[in-house]
mmCIF file of C-alpha atoms in Angstrom:
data_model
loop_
_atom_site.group_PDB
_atom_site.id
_atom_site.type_symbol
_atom_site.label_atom_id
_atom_site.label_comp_id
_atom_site.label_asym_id
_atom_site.label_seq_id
_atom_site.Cartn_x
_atom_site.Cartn_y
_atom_site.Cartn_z
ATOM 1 C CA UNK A 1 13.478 -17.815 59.978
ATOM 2 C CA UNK A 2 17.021 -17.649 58.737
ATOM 3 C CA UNK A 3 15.857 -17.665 54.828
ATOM 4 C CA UNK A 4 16.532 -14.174 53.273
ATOM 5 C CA UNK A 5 13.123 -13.236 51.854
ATOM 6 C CA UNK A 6 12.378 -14.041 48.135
ATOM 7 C CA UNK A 7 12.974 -11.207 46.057
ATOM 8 C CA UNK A 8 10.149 -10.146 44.185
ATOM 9 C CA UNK A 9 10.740 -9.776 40.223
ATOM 10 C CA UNK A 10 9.830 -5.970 39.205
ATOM 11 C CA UNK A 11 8.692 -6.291 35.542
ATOM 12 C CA UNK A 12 9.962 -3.967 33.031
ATOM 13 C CA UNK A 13 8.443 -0.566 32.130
ATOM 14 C CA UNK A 14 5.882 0.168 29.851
ATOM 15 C CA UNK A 15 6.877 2.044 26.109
ATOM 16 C CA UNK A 16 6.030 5.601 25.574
ATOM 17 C CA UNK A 17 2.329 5.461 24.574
ATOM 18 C CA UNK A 18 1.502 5.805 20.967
ATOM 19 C CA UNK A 19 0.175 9.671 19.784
ATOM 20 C CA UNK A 20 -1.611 9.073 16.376
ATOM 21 C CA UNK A 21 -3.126 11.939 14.064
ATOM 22 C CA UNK A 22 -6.902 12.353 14.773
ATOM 23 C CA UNK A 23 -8.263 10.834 11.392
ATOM 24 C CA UNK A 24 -11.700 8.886 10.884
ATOM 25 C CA UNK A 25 -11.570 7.148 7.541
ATOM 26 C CA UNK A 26 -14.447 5.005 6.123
ATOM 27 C CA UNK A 27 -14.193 1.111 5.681
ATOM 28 C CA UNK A 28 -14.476 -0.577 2.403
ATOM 29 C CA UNK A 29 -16.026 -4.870 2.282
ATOM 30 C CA UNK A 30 -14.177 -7.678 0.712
ATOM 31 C CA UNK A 31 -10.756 -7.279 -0.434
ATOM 32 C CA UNK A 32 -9.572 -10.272 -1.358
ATOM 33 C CA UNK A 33 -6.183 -11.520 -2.265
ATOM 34 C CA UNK A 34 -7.527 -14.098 -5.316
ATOM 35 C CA UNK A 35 -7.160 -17.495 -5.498
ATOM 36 C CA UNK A 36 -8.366 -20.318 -8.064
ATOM 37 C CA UNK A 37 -11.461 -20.791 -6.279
ATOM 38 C CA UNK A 38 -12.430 -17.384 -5.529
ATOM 39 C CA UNK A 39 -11.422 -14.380 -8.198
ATOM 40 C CA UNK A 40 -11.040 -10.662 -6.616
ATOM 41 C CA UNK A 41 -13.672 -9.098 -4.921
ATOM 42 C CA UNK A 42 -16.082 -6.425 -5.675
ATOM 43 C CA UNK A 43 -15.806 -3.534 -2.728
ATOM 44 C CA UNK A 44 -18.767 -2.449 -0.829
ATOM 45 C CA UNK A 45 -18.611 0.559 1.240
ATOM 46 C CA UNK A 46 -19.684 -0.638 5.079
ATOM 47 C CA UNK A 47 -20.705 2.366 6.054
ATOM 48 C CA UNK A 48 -18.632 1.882 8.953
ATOM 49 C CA UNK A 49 -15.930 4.395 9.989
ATOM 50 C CA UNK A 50 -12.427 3.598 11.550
ATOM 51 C CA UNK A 51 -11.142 6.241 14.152
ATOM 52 C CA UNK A 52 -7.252 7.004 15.064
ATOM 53 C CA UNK A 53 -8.281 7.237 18.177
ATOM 54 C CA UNK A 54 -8.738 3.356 18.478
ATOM 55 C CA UNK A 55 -4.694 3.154 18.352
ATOM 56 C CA UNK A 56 -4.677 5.466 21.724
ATOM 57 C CA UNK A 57 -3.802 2.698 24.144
ATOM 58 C CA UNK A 58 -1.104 1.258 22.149
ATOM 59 C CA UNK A 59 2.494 1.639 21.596
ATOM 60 C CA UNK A 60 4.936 1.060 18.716
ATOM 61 C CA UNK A 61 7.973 -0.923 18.056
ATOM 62 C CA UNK A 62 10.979 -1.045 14.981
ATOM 63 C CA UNK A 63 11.651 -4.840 14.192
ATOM 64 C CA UNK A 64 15.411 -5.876 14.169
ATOM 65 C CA UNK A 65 14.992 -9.319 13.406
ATOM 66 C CA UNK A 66 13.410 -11.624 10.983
ATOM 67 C CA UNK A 67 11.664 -13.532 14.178
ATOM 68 C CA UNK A 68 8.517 -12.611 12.868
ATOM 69 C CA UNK A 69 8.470 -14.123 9.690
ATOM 70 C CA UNK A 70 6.252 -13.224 6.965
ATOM 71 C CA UNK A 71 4.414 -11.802 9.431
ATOM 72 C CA UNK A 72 6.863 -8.693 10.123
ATOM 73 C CA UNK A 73 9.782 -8.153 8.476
ATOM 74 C CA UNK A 74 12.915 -7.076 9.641
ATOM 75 C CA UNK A 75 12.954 -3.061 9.667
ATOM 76 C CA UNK A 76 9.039 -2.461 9.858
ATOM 77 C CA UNK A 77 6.689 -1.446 12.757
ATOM 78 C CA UNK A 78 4.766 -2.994 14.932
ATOM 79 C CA UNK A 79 1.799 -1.912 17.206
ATOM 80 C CA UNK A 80 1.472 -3.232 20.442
ATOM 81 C CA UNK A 81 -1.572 -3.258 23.115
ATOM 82 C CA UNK A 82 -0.955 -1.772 26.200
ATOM 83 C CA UNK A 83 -4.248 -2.994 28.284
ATOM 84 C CA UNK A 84 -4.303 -5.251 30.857
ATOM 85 C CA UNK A 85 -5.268 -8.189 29.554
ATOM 86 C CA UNK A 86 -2.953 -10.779 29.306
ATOM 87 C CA UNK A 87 -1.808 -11.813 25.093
ATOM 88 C CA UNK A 88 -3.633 -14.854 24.193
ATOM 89 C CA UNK A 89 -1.820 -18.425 23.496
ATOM 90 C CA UNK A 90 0.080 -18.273 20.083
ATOM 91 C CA UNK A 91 -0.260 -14.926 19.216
ATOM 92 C CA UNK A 92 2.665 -12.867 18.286
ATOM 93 C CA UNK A 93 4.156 -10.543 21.331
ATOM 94 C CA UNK A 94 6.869 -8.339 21.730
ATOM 95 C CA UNK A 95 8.510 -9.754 25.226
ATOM 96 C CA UNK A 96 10.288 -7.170 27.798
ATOM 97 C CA UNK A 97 12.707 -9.207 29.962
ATOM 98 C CA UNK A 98 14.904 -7.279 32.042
ATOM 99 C CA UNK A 99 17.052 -5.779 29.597
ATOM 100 C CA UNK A 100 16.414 -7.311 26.983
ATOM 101 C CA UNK A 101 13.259 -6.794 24.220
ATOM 102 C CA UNK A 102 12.405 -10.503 22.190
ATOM 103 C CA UNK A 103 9.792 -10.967 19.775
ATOM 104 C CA UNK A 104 8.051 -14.138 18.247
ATOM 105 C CA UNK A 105 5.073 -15.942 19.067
ATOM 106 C CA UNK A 106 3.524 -17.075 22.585
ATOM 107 C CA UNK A 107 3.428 -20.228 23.972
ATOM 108 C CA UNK A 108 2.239 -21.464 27.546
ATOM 109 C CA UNK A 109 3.432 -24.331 28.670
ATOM 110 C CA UNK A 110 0.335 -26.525 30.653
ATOM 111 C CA UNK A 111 2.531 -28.299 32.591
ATOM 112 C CA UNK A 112 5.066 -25.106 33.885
ATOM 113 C CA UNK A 113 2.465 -22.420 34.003
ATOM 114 C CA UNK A 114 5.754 -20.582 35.484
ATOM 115 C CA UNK A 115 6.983 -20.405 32.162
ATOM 116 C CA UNK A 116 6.089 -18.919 28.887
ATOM 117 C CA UNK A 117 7.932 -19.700 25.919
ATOM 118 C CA UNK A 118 8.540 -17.292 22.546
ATOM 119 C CA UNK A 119 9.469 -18.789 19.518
ATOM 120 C CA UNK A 120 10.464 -17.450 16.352
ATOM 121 C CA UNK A 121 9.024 -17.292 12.822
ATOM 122 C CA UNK A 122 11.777 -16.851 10.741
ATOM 123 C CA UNK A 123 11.103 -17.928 7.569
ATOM 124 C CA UNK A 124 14.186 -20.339 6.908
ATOM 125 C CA UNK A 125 13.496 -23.218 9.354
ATOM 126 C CA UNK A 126 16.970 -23.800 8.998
ATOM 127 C CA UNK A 127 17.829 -20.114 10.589
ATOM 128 C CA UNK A 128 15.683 -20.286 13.097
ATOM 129 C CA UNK A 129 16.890 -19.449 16.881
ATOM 130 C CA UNK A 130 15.963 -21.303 19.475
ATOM 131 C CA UNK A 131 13.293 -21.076 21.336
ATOM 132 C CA UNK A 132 13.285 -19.213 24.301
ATOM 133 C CA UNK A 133 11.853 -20.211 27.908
ATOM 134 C CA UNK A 134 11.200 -17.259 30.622
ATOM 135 C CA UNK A 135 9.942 -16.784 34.232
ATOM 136 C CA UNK A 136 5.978 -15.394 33.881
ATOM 137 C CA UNK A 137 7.096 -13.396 36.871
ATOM 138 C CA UNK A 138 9.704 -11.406 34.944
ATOM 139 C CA UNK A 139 8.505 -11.208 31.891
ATOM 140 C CA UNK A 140 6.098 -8.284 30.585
ATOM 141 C CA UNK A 141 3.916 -9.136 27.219
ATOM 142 C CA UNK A 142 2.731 -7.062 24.943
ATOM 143 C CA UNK A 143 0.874 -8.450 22.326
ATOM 144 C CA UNK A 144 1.021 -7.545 18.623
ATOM 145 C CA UNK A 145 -2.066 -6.484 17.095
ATOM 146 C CA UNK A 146 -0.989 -5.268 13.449
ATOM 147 C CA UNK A 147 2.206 -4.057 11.183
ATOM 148 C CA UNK A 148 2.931 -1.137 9.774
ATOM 149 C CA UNK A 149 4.975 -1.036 6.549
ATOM 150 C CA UNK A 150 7.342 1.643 7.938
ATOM 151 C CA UNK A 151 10.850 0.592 6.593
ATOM 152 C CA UNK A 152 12.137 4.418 7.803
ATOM 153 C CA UNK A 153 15.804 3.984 9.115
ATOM 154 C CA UNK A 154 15.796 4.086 13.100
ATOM 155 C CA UNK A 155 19.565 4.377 14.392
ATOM 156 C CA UNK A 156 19.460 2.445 18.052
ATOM 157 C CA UNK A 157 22.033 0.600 20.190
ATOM 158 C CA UNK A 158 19.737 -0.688 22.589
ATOM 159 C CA UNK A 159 20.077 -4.570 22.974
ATOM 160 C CA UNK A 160 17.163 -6.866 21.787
ATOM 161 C CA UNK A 161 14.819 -7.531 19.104
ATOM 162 C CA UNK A 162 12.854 -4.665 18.957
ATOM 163 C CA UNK A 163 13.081 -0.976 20.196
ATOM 164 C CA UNK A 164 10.380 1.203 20.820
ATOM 165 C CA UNK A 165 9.527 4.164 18.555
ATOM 166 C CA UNK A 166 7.112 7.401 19.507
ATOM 167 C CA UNK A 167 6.850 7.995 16.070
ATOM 168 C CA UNK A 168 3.170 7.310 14.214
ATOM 169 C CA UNK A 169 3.373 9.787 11.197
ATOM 170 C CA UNK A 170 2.469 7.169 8.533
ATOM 171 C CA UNK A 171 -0.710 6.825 9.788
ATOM 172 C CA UNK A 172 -0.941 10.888 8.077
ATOM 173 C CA UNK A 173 -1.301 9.071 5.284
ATOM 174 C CA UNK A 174 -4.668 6.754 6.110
ATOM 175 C CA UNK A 175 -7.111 7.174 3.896
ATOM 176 C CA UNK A 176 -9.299 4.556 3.839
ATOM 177 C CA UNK A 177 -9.714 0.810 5.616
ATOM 178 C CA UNK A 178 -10.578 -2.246 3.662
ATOM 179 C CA UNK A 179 -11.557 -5.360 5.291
ATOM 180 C CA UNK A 180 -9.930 -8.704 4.025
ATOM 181 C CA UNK A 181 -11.817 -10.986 2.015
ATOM 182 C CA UNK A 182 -10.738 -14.857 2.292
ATOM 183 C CA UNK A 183 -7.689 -16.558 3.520
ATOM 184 C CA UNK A 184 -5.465 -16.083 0.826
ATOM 185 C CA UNK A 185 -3.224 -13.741 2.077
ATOM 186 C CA UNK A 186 -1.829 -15.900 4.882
ATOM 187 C CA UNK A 187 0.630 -15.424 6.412
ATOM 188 C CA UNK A 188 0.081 -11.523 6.062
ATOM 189 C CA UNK A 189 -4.037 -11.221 6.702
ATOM 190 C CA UNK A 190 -6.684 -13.206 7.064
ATOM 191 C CA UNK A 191 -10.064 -12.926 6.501
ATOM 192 C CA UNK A 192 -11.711 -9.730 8.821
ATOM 193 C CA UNK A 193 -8.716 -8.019 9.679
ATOM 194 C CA UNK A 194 -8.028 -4.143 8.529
ATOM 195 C CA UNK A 195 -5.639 -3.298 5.635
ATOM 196 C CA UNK A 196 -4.590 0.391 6.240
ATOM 197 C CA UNK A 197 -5.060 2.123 2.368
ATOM 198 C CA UNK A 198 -3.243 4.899 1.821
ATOM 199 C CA UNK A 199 -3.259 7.347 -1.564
ATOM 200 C CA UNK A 200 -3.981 6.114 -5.054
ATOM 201 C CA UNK A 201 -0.067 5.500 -7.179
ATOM 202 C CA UNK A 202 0.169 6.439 -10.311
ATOM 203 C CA UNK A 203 1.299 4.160 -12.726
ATOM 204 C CA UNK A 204 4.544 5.501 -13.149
ATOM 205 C CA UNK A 205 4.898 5.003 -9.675
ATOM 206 C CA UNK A 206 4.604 0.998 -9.904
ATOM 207 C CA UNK A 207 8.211 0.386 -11.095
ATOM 208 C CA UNK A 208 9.970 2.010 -8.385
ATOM 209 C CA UNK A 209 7.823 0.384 -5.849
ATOM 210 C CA UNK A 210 8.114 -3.197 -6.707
ATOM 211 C CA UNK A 211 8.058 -5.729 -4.177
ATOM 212 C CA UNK A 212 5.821 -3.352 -2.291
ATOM 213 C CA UNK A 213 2.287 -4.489 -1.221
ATOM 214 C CA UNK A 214 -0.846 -2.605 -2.751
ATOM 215 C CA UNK A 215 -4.838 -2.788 -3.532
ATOM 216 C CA UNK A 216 -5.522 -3.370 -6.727
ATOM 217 C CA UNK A 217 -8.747 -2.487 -8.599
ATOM 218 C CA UNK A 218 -9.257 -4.188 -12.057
ATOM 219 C CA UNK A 219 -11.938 -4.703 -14.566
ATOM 220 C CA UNK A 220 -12.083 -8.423 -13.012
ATOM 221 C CA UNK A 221 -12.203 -7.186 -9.448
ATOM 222 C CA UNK A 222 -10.185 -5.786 -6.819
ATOM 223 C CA UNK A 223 -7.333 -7.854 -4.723
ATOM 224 C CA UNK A 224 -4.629 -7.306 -2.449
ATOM 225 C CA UNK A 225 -0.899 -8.201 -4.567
ATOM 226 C CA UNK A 226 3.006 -7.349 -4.235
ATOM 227 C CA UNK A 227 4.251 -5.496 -7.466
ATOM 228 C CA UNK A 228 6.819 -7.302 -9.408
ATOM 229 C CA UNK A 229 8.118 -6.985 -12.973
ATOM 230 C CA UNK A 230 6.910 -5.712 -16.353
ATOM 231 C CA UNK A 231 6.633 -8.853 -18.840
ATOM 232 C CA UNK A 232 9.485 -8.659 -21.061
ATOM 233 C CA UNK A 233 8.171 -6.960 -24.776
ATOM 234 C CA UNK A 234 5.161 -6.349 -23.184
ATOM 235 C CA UNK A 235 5.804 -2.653 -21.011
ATOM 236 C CA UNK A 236 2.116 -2.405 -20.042
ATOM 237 C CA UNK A 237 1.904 -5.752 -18.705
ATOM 238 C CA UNK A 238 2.869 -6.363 -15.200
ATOM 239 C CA UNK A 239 3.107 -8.895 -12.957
ATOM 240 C CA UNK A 240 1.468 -8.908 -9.764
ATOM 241 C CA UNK A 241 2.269 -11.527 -7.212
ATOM 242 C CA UNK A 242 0.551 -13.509 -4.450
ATOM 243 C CA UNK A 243 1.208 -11.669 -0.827
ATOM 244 C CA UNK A 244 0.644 -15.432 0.542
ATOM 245 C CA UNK A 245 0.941 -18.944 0.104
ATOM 246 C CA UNK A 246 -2.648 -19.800 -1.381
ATOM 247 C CA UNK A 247 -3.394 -16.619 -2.662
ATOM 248 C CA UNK A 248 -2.250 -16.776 -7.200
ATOM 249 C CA UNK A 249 -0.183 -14.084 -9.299
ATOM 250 C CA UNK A 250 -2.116 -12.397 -11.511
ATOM 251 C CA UNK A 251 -0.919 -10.385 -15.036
ATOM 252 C CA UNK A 252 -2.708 -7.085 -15.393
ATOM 253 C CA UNK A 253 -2.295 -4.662 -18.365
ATOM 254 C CA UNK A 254 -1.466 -1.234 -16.605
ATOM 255 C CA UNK A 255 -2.814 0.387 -19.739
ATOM 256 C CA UNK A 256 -5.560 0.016 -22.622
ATOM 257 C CA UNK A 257 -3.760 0.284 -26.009
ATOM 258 C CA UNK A 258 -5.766 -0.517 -29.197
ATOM 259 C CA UNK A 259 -4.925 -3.752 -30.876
ATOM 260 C CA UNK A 260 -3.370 -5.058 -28.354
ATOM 261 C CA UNK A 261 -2.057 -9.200 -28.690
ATOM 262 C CA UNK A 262 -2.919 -9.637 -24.845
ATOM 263 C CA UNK A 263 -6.053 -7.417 -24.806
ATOM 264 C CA UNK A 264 -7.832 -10.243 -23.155
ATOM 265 C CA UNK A 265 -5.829 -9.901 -19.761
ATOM 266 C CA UNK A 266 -7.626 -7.786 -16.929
ATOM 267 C CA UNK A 267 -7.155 -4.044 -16.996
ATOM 268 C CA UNK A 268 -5.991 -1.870 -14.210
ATOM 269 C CA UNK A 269 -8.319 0.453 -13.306
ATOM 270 C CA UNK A 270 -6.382 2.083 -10.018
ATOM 271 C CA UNK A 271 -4.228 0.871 -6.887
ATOM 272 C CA UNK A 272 -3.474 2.136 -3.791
ATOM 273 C CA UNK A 273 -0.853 2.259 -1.088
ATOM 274 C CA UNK A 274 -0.935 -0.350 1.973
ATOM 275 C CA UNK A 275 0.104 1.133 4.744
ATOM 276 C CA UNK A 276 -0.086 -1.836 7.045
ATOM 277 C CA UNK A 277 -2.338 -4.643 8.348
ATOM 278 C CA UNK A 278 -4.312 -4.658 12.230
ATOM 279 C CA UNK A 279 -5.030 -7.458 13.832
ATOM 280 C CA UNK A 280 -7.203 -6.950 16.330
ATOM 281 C CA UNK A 281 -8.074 -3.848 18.386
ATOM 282 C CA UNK A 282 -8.887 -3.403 22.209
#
């Protein structure tokens, strides 16, 4: 009777809800990312449209750290899910814990169901903090369901790995969906889950976006790649890389010129912008 009463834990708020523009956009088949057993894809309109208004019970965060890997780099976006249910084992979440904001990926521990535990995915296994162990009962989850390749600068001194951010306005610039094709963009996509398109680039545009992600649509098929260099001598030749670690680089001519040495390499036809990568939804 003596025993002060247990104090009960009061989890951490919720972030300001995400307010997306009111866009439907249509969703394009089979975007692959080309590997040696499977060349890019044809696409094939679905039919199927993909609503803004999907994104209404979500909430976005600005990555500080590289905890995420591949998966999220350091400066981008992240959308979170706001429902009720509780993140499933191993997927990535952004953890509120008193003060503090973590992210990495979920584990539960069988034997301490007390405890969750968040470890990073940095790439450099030799960089990688330790993992961390937390109370369930103080701890709110929110799990990640996509990346947006928003690299805007966001000026913050709050404490953590992530801060939220109200702002959605590169999803103004969805313009279609495309719907991955194979595994070969691991650890970025894999097969089923959304690549946000935005507009068509130019191909003057290509050299001041390299290392970007884009679709690419060729006279040998279409793919998901990261723009690298020009081939040296060869100014209509680029390289585009794998986005993951089965996926293969490929060398495309950016433009048809007559008598051409390497006339036998595939032909870009267009590309587009990738604005990010979901998940899952709901």
């Amino acid at each position: 009777r003596r025993d002060p009463p247990q104090r009960i834990p009061t989890l951490p708020g919720l972030p300001e809800l995400l307010r997306p523009p009111d866009k439907e956009v249509p969703v394009i088949e089979r975007l692959a990312a080309f590997t040696a057993q499977m060349g890019p894809s044809e696409l094939l309109e679905s039919g199927d449209v993909f609503s803004t208004r999907s994104l209404d019970s979500h909430a976005v965060y600005v990555i500080k750290t590289r905890n995420l890997g591949f998966s999220g780099p350091s400066g981008c976006r992240v959308l979170v899910r706001l429902g009720d249910s509780p993140p499933s084992d191993y997927s990535l979440v952004v953890a509120l814990h008193h003060d503090r904001t973590y992210v990495g990926r979920l584990h539960r521990n069988d034997t301490k169901p007390g405890l969750v535990i968040i470890s990073s995915e940095a790439e450099n296994p030799l960089q990688r903090p330790p993992s961390l162990f937390l109370q369930m009962a103080e701890v709110r989850l929110l799990q990640i369901v996509g990346v947006l390749f928003d690299f805007s600068p966001h000026h913050s001194r709050i404490p953590g790995d992530a801060v939220p951010e109200g702002d959605s306005s590169i999803l103004n610039r969805l313009e279609l969906v495309l719907r991955v094709d194979g595994d070969s963009a691991l650890p970025l996509a894999i097969e089923g889950q959304m690549i946000l398109g935005g507009a068509r680039l130019l191909p003057t545009q290509l050299a001041a976006m390299e290392g970007n992600i884009i679709a690419i649509d060729t006279s040998e098929g279409c793919a998901l790649k990261r723009i690298a260099k020009v081939v040296p001598g060869a100014p209509h030749v680029r390289m585009f890389e794998s986005v993951g670690g089965l996926g293969e680089s490929m060398l495309i001519r950016t433009e048809d010129i007559e008598e051409d040495r390497l006339g036998n390499l595939p032909l870009l036809h267009s590309t587009r912008e990738v604005l990010g990568v979901l998940y899952e939804l709901g």
